[in-house]
Structures are given as structure tokens and as C-alpha cells.
Short mmCIF file of C-alpha atoms and ligand atoms in Angstrom, two decimals:
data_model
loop_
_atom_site.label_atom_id
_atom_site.label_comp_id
_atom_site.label_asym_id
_atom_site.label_seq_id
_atom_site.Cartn_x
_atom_site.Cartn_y
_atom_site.Cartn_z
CA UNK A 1 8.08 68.23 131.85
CA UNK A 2 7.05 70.58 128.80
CA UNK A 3 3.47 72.50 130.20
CA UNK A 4 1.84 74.80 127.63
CA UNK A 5 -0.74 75.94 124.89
CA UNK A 6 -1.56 72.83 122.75
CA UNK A 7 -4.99 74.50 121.13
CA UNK A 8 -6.05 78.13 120.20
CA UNK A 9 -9.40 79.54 118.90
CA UNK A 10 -10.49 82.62 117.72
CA UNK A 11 -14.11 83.98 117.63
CA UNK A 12 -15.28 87.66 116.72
CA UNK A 13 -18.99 88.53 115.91
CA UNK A 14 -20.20 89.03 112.47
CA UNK A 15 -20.32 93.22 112.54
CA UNK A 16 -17.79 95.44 112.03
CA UNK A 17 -16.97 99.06 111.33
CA UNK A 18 -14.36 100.54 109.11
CA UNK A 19 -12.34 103.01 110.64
CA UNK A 20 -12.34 105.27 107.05
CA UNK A 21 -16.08 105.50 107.48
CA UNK A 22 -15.84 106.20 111.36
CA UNK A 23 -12.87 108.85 110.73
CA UNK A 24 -15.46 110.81 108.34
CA UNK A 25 -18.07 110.30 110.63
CA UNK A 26 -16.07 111.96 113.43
CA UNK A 27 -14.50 114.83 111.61
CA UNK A 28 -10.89 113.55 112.10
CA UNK A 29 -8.67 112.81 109.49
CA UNK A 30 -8.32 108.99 108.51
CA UNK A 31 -4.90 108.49 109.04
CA UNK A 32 -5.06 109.71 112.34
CA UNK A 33 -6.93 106.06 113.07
CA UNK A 34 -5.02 103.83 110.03
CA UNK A 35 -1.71 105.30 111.05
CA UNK A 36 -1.48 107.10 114.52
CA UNK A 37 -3.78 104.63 116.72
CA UNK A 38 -3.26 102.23 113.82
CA UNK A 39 -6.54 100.12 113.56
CA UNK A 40 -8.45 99.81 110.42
CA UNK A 41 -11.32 97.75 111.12
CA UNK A 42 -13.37 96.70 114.75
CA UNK A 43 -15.50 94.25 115.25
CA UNK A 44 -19.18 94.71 116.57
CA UNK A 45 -20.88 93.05 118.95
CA UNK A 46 -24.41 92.96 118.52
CA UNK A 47 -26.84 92.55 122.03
CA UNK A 48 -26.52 88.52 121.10
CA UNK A 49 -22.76 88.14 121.70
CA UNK A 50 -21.56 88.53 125.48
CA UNK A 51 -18.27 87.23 126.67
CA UNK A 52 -19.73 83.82 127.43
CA UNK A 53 -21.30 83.22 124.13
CA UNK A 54 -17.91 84.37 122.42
CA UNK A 55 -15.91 82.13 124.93
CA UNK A 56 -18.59 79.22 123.93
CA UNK A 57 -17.69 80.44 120.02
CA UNK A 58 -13.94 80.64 120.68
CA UNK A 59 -13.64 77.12 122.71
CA UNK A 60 -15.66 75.52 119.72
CA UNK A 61 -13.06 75.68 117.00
CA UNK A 62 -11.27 73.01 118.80
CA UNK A 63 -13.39 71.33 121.18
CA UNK A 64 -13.84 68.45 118.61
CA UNK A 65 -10.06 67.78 118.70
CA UNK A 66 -9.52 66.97 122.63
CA UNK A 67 -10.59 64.78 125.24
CA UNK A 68 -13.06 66.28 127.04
CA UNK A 69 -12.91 63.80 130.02
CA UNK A 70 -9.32 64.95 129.90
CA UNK A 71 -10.25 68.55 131.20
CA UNK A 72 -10.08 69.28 134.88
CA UNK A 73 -9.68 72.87 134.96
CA UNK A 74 -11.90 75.59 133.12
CA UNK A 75 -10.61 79.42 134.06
CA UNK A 76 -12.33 82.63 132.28
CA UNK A 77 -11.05 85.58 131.90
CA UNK A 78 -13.30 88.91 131.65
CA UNK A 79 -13.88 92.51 132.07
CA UNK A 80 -17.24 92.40 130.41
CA UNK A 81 -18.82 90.11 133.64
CA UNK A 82 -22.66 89.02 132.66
CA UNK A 83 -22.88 88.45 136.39
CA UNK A 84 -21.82 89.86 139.64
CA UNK A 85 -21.59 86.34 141.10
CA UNK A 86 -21.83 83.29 139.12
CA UNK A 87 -18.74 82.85 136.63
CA UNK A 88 -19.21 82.95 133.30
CA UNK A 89 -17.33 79.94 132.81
CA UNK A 90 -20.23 77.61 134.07
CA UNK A 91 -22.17 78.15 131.27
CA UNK A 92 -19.55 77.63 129.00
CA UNK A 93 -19.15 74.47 130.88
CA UNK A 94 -22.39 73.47 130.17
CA UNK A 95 -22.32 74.61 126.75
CA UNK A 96 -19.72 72.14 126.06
CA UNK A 97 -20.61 69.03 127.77
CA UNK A 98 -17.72 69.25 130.02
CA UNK A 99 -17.53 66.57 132.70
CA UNK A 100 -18.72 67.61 136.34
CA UNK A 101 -15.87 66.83 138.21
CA UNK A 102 -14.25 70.15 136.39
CA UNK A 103 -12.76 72.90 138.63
CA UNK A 104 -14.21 76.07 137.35
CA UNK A 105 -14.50 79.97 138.12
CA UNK A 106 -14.01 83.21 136.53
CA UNK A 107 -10.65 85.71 137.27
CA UNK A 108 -10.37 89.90 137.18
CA UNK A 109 -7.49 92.31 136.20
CA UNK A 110 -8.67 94.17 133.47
CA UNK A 111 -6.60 92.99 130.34
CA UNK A 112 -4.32 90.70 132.71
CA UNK A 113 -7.07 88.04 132.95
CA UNK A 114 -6.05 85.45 130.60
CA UNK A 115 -2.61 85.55 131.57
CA UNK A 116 -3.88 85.37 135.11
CA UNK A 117 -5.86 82.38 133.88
CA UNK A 118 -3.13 80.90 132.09
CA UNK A 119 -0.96 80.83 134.50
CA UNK A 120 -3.13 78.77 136.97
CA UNK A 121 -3.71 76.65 134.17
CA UNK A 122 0.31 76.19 134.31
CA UNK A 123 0.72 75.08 137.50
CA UNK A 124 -2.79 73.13 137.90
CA UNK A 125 -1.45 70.96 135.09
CA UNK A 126 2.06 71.09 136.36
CA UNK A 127 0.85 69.64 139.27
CA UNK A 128 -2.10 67.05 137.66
CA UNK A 129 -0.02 66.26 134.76
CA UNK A 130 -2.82 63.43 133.17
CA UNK A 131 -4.98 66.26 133.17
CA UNK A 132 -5.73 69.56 130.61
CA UNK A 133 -6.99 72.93 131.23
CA UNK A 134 -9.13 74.98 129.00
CA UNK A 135 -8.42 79.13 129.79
CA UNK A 136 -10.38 81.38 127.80
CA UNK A 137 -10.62 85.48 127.82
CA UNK A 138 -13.58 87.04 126.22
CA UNK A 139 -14.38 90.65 126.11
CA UNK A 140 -16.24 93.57 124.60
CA UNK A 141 -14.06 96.56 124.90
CA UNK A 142 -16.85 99.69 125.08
CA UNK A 143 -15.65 103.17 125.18
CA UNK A 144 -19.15 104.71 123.93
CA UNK A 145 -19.85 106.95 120.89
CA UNK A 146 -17.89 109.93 119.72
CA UNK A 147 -15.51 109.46 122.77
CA UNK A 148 -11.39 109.82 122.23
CA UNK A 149 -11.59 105.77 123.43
CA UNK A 150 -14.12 104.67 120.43
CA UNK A 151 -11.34 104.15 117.51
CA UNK A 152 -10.02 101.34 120.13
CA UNK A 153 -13.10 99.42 120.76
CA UNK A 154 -14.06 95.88 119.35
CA UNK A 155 -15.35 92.22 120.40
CA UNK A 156 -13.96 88.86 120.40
CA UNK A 157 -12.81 85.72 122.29
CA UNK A 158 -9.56 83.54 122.48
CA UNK A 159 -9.50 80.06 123.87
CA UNK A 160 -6.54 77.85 124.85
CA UNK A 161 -6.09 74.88 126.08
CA UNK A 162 -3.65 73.86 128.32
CA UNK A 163 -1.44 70.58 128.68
CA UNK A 164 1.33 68.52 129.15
CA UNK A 165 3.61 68.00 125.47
CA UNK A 166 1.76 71.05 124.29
CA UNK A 167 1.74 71.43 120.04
CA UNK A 168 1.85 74.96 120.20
CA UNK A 169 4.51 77.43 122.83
CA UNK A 170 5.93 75.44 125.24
CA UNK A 171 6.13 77.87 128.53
CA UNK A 172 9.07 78.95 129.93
CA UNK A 173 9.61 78.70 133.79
CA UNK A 174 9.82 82.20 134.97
CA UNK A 175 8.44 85.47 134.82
CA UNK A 176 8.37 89.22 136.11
CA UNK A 177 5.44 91.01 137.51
CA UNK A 178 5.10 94.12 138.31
CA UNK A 179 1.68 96.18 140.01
CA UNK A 180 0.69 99.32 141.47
CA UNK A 181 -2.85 100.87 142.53
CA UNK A 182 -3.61 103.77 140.10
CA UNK A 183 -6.63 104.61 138.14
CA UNK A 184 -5.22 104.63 134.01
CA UNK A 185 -8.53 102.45 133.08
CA UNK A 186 -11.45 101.40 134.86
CA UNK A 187 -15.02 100.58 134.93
CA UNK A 188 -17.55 101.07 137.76
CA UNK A 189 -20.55 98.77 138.73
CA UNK A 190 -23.07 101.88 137.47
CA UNK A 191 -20.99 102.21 133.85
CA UNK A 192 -21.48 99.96 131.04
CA UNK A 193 -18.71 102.07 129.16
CA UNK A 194 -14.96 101.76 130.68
CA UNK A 195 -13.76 104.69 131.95
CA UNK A 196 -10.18 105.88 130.91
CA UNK A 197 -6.69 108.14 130.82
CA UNK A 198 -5.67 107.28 127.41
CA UNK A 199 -2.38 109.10 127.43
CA UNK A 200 -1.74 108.27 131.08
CA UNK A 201 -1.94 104.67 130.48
CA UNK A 202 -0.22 104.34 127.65
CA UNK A 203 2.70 105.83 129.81
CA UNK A 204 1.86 103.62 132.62
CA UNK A 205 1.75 100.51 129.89
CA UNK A 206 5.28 101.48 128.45
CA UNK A 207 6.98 102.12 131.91
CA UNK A 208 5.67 98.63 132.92
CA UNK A 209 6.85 96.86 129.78
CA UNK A 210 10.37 98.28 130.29
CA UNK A 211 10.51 97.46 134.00
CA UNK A 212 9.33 93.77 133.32
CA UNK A 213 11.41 93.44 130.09
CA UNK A 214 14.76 94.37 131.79
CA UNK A 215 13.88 92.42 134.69
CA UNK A 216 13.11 89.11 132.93
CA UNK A 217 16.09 89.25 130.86
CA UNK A 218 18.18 89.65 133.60
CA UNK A 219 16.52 86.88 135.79
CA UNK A 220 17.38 84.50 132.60
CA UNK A 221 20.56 85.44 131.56
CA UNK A 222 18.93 87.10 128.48
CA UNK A 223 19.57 89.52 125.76
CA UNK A 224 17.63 91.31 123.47
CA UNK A 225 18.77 89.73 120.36
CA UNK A 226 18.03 86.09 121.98
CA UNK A 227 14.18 86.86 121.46
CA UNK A 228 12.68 85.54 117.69
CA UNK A 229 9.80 87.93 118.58
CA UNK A 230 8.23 90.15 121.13
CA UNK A 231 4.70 90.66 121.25
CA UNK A 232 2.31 92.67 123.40
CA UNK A 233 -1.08 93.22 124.84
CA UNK A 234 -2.54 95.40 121.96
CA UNK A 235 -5.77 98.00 123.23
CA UNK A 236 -4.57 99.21 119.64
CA UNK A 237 -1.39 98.37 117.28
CA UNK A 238 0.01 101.81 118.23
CA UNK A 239 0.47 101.00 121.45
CA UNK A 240 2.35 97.80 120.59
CA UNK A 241 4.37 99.76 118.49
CA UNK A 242 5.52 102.04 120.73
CA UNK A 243 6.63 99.44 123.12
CA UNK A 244 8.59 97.77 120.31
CA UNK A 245 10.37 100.61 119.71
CA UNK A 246 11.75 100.90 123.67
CA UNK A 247 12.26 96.98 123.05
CA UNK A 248 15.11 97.76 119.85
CA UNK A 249 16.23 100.94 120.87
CA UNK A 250 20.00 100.68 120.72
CA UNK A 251 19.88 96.88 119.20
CA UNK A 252 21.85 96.12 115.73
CA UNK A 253 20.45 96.05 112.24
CA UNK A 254 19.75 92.57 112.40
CA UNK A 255 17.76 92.42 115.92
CA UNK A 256 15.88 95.72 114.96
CA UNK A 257 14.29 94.00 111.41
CA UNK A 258 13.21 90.74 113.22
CA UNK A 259 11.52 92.26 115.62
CA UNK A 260 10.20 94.85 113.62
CA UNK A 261 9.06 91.95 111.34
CA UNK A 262 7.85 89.68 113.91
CA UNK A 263 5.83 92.75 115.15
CA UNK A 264 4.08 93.51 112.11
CA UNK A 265 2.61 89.81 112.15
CA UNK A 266 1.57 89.92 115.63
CA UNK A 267 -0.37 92.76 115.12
CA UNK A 268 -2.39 91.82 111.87
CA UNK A 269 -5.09 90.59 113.16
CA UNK A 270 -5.67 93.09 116.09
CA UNK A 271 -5.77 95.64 113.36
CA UNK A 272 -9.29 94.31 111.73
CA UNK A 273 -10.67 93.29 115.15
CA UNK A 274 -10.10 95.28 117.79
CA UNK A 275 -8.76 95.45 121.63
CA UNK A 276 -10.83 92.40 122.88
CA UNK A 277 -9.32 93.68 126.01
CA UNK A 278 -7.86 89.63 127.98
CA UNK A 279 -7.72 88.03 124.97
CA UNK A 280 -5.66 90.86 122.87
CA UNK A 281 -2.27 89.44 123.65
CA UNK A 282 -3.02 85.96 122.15
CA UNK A 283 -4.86 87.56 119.70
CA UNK A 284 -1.61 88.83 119.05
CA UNK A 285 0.07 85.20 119.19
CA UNK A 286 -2.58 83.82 117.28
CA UNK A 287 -1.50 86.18 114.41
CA UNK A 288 2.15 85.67 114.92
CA UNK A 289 1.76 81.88 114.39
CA UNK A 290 -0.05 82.95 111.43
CA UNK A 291 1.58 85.38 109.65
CA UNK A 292 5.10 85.05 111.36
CA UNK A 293 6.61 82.36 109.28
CA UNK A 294 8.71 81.47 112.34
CA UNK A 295 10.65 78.01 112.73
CA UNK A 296 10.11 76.00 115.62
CA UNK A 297 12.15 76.51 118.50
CA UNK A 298 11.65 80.16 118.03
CA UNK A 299 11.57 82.52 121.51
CA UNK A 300 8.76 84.51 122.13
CA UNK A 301 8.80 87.23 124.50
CA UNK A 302 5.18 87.84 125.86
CA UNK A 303 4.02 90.85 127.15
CA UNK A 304 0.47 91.17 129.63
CA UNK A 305 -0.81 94.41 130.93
CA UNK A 306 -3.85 95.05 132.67
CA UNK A 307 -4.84 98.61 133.90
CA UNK A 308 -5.08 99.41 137.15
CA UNK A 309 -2.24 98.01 137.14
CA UNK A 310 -0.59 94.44 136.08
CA UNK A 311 2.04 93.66 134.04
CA UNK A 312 3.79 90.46 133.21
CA UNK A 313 6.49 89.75 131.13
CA UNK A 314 6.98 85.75 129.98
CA UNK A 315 8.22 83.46 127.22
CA UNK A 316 7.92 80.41 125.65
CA UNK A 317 9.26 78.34 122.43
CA UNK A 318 7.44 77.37 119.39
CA UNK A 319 6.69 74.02 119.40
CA UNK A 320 8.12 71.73 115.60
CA UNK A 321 4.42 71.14 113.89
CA UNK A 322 3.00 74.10 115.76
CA UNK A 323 1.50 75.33 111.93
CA UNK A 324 -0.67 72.13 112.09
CA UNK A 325 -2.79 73.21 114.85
CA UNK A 326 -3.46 76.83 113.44
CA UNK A 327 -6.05 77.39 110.52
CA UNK A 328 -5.21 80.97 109.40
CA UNK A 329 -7.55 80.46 106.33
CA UNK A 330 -10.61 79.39 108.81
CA UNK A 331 -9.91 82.79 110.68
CA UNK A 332 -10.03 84.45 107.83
CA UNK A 333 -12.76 83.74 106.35
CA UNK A 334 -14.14 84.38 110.02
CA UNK A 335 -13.16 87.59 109.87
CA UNK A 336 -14.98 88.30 105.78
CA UNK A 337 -17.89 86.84 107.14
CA UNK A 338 -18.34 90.04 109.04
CA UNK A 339 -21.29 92.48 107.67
CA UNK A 340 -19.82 95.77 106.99
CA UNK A 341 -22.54 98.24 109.47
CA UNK A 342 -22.97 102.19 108.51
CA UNK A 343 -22.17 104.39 111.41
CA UNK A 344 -25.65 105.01 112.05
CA UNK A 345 -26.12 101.12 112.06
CA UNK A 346 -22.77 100.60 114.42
CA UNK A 347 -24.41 103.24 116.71
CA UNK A 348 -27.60 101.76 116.79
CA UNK A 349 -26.10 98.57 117.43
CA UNK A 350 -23.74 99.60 119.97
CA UNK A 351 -27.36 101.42 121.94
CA UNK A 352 -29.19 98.38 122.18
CA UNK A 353 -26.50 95.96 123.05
CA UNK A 354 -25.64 98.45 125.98
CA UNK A 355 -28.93 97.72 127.34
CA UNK A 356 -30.42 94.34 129.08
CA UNK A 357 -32.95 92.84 127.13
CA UNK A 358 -36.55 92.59 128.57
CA UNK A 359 -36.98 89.84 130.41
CA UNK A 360 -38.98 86.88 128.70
CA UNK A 361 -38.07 88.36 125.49
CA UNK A 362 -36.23 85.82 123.10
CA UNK A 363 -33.17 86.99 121.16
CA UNK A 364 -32.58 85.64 117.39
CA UNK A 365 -29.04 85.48 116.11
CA UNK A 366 -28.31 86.47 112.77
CA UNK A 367 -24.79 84.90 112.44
CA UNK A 368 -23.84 81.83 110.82
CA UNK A 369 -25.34 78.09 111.58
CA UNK A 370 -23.43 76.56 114.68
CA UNK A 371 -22.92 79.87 116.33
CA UNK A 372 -23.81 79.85 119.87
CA UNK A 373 -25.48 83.50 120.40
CA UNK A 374 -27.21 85.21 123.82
CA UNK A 375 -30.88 84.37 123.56
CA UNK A 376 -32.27 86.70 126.64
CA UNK A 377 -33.00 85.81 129.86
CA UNK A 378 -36.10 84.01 131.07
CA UNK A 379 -37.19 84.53 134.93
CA UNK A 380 -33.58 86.62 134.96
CA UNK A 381 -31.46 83.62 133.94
CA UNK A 382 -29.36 83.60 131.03
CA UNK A 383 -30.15 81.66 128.12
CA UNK A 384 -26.94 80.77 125.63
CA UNK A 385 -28.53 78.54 122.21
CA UNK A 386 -26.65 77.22 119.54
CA UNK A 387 -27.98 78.73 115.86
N1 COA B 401 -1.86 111.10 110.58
C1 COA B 401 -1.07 110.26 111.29
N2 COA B 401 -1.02 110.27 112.65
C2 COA B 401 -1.82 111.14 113.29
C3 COA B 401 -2.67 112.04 112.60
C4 COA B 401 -2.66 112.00 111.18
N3 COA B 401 -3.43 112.81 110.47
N4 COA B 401 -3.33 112.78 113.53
C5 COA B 401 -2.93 112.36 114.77
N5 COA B 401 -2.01 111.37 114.61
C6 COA B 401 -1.32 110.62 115.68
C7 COA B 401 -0.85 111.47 116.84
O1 COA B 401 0.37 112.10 116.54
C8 COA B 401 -0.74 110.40 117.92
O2 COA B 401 0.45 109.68 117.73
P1 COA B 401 1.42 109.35 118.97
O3 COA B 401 0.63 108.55 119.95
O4 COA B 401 2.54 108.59 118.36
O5 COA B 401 1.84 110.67 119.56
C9 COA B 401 -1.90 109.46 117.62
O6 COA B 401 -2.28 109.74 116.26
C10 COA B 401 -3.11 109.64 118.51
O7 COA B 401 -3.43 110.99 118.52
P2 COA B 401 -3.97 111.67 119.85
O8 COA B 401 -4.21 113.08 119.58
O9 COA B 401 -3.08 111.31 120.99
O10 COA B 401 -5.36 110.87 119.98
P3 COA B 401 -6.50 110.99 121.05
O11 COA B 401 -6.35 112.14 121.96
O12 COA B 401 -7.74 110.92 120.25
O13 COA B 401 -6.34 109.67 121.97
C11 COA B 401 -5.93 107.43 122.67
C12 COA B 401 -5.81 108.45 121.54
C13 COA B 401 -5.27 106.13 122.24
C14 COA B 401 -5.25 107.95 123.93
C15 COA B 401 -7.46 107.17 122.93
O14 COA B 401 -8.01 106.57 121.80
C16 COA B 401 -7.72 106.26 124.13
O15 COA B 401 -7.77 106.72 125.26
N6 COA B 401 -7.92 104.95 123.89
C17 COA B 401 -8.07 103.95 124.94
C18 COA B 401 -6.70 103.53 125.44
C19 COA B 401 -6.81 102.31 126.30
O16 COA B 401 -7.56 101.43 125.98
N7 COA B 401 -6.06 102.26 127.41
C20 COA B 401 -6.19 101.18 128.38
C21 COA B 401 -5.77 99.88 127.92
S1 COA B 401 -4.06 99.52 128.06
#
């Protein structure tokens, strides 16, 4: 029995900042962000999109397509928590109508949490095969102004859902994990900003990806040149990239260009948006499905990291007909829907949406019709509308 992703959505908020302007802004030259972090655009999230309402957002693009009754798992993924206790993932829930009978809750390891999610989705349905999960990971990634971290920031949501026959990557049974307790990333209860070791954990991040890469391949029988693409947890393309490299070090001419291609599509989309920290990795899939031009039956290598640390290594195989479930025009148009902010706007912005709203104070979206947005809370409850 064939268990894996059968639907994927996208959703970033309508603000965004262009790394040019920020560069100037910041006294650094711009190809120090466009070339050596490699990002050229983030996203924004104004103080109406949290990680629920951009789960709701995300979940949307294909809720009309399934059978809600269908769903009997519903796992969320996030770093950016709207509550110390209750899981995001109930209001999403009850933002889309799903039945009551769901099993529901919200999972943490800092990136890792949609894989974590996913991979409970795997077995749940695995083991309830007449049944679907939906897994979503939401996050805004929040270094604060004029810090080394900023250039990596950005906001958005991916949503999968999870079944039997799947239309999109079929999953592959196996995988290598690998964790240790160290402090490369991390973000106290009295921070709203994440706290972080850039260079350590980008060492930390490439150490695990080797360790987890050699020891899947060997658990499978596997060779570099028997992957169709590798792609990674991206808290910028750079980062990616690097990893890539250690992947074809030593490989011929002809493994070296398709994963150098398949690499460059994964990352497209990451570039204009952002690290949107658990949802980054199928961020990148999303965009490798996109822009890959892969045939179906095509291995993917999937790499998870969250700091702290957790790493995961994975595959699965494109499923024939996967291009019909993708809309890469949709997401596009997403993504030029996006109002281009100054950087004294994006700071402004990025102020107030670090700060709780006063209570019994309504919120009003500006983004599109149909976009479910943060409305404030009332009595210190949480109120998600739909524009
Ligand atoms: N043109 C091209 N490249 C340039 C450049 C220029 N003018 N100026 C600098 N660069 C390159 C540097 O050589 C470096 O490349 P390298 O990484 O290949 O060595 C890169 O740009 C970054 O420069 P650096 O001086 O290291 O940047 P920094 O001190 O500002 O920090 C990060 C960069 C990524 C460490 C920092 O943004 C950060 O901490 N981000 C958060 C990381 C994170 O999210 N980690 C946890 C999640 S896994």
C-alpha cells in the first residue's frame, strides 16, 4: 500500500520586501543578499497573519477538492505558537468545517515540525487506510531589524494532505534521523525574535545532512546518482546550496548537472518568500514540482532539519499526473499580489505585528476577498474571519 502527499497548498501574506532596497538600507552590498545568502525577496507578515490564519490560507487552496468526512487526522506544525496550550490546529479545524470525530494537536522541533507531522500522518493512515490526514506547517521566521538574521526572515504556510494512492510523492519506507542537544537556534518564552548562531548552525545543518545522507543510502542500497533530485530545508537558498555541493562532491558530469538543475528549481520559490521556517522544505518541493520538469517515477531525496537539533533524511517517487494537482500559475500570481513595502514601512510593519493587539480591538485585513486574516482577540480569545 502506496501512503503519501496527494494535495499541497501554498499561502504567503500580501507584503514583501526586496532585498536590493534592504541591502541599501543596511549599508551592505546587494550581492552579498542576491548571491551570498541568496534571497531576493521576503514576504511580510502584517499583525493579521499568524501561523493559524496562514495554515487556514494554505489548507484552503485545496480544501474544495477532498472529502472532508474523509479526514481523521489534523497535525500542525509551528515555531510561531499563538498559544502556550491550545493547538493551533483547532481553529483551523473549525475554520474548515472539519468533522468532530478528527484527531487533532499541534507538534515542536523548530523547522522539523512538518516532517514530524508528516510522518504521523504516515503511519496514522498506514494504519486507518479509509482515512486522510491533513499536516500543515506555518511560520513567521523573525530575526528583528538590522540583525545579521534579518536577510533570512519571511512568512508563509504549506498544507498537505495525506492518503492512501496519493497523486503527488508516494513515500518511501525508511528513513535516518539523527539529534543532539545544542543551542544553534532558539527562541525563549520572553523573545518574540528567535535567537541564533548563524555560522554555527549552518555547520551543525551540513554535518547533519551528510551523516543522514550517507546513512540512508546505505540503509537502501543507494547511490548518489540513483536520486532525480535532492532537496533541502532552506532558512535561505545558500544554505541549500552548500549542502548540494557535499551531496555531488566527487559524482560524474552527469549526476552533478541534475542535481545542480533539480536544485535550482527547488529553490525558486524560497528565494521570493522566505525561510517559513516547518514549511521551507515543501516549500522547496512545491517549487520542484513546479519548476522541475521531472517525469514521474522520479526519486526525491528529502532533507528536514530543525535546530536544536533534528535532522531527517527521506524519499519518495513522483507520482504519473502529479502536474495535475499543482497550479504553479495560481502561486504565482499569489506571490505578484504582494504589495512591495519601503523599509520604513517593512519596519513599521514588522513593530506592530511583534506586539499583541489590545484586547477588544478588531483587526481589518487588507488582503484579497476569501482570505482568512487574525481579527484580535475578544475577552483574550482569538478571533480568525474570513475577508
Ligand atoms: N557578493 C557575494 N557574496 C558575498 C558578498 C558579496 N558582495 N559579501 C559577502 N558575501 C558572502 C560571504 O562570502 C558568505 O558566503 P559563504 O557563506 O559562502 O561563506 C555569505 O555572503 C554570507 O556572508 P557572512 O559574512 O557570513 O554573513 P553574515 O555574518 O551576515 O551572516 C548568516 C549570514 C546566514 C549566518 C545570518 O544571516 C544568519 O544567522 N541567518 C540565520 C540562519 C538560520 O536561520 N539558522 C537556523 C536555521 S537552520
Amino acid at each position: 500500500m502506496q501512503v503519501g502527499i496527494d494535495k499541497i497548498g501554498l499561502f504567503t501574506p500580501n507584503k514583501y520586501v526586496d532585498m536590493v532596497d534592504l541591502a541599501h538600507a543596511r549599508n551592505q552590498d546587494p550581492n552579498k543578499f542576491l548571491i551570498g545568502i541568496g534571497q531576493s525577496e521576503m514576504s511580510v507578515a502584517d499583525q493579521t497573519q499568524d501561523a493559524v490564519s496562514m495554515g487556514i490560507n494554505a489548507t484552503m487552496k485545496y480544501i474544495d477538492r477532498i472529502d472532508k468526512d474523509k479526514v481523521g487526522l489534523l497535525v500542525f506544525g509551528t515555531e510561531s505558537g499563538i498559544d502556550q496550550s491550545k493547538s493551533a490546529s483547532l481553529f483551523v479545524k473549525t475554520a474548515l468545517k472539519l468533522k468532530p470525530e478528527v484527531r487533532t494537536f499541534e507538534v515542536k522541533e523548530a523547522c522539523f515540525g512538518l516532517t514530524a507531522a508528516l510522518m504521523i500522518a504516515r503511519d496514522f493512515v498506514r494504519v486507518h487506510p479509509h482515512q486522510t490526514a491533513i499536516v500543515i506547517g506555518s511560520d513567521i521566521a523573525r530575526y528583528g531589524i538590522n540583525t545579521p538574521g534579518e536577510v533570512t526572515q519571511g512568512a508563509g504556510s504549506i498544507s498537505m494532505l495525506i492518503k492512501t494512492d496519493p497523486s503527488i510523492l508516494a513515500l518511501n519506507d525508511g528513513h535516518s534521523a539523527y539529534s543532539e542537544d545544542i543551542n544553534d537556534f532558539w527562541r525563549p518564552n520572553d523573545s518574540r525574535v528567535a535567537m541564533v548562531d548563524g555560522k554555527y548552525s549552518t555547520q551543525v545543518y551540513l554535518d547533519f545532512f551528510t551523516k543522514t545522507f550517507n546513512d540512508y543510502k546505505k540503509e537502501k542500497n543507494l547511490a548518489t546518482k540513483d536520486f532525480d533530485a535532492l532537496i533541502y530545508h532552506l532558512p535561505f537558498t545558500k544554505m541549500g546550496l552548500k549542502a548540494n555541493r557535499i551531496a555531488v562532491e566527487d559524482q560524474d558530469e552527469k549526476t552533478t548537472e541534475k542535481l545542480q538543475n533539480s536544485f535550482e528549481a527547488s529553490k525558486q520559490l524560497s528565494r521570493h518568500v522566505g525561510n517559513i521556517y516547518t514549511a521551507s522544505l515543501y516549500m522547496s518541493l512545491l517549487s520542484l514540482l513546479e519548476k522541475g520538469n521531472l517525469p514521474a517515477g522520479s526519486l526525491v531525496g528529502l532533507f528536514s532539519y530543525g535546530s536544536g537539533a533534528m535532522g531527517e533524511f527521506y524519499s519518495g517517487n513522483l507520482v504519473p499526473g502529479y502536474e495535475k494537482e499543482i497550479n504553479p500559475v495560481a502561486d504565482q500570481a499569489m506571490l505578484d499580489r504582494r504589495q512591495k513595502l519601503t523599509i520604513a514601512e517593512y519596519e513599521d510593519v514588522f513593530n506592530t505585528a511583534l506586539k499583541d493587539p489590545v484586547d477588544g480591538k478588531e483587526l481589518t485585513s487588507d488582503d484579497a476577498a476569501g482570505t482568512w486574516y487574525f481579527a484580535g482577540t475578544q475577552g483574550h480569545i482569538r478571533q480568525y474571519k474570513q475577508k
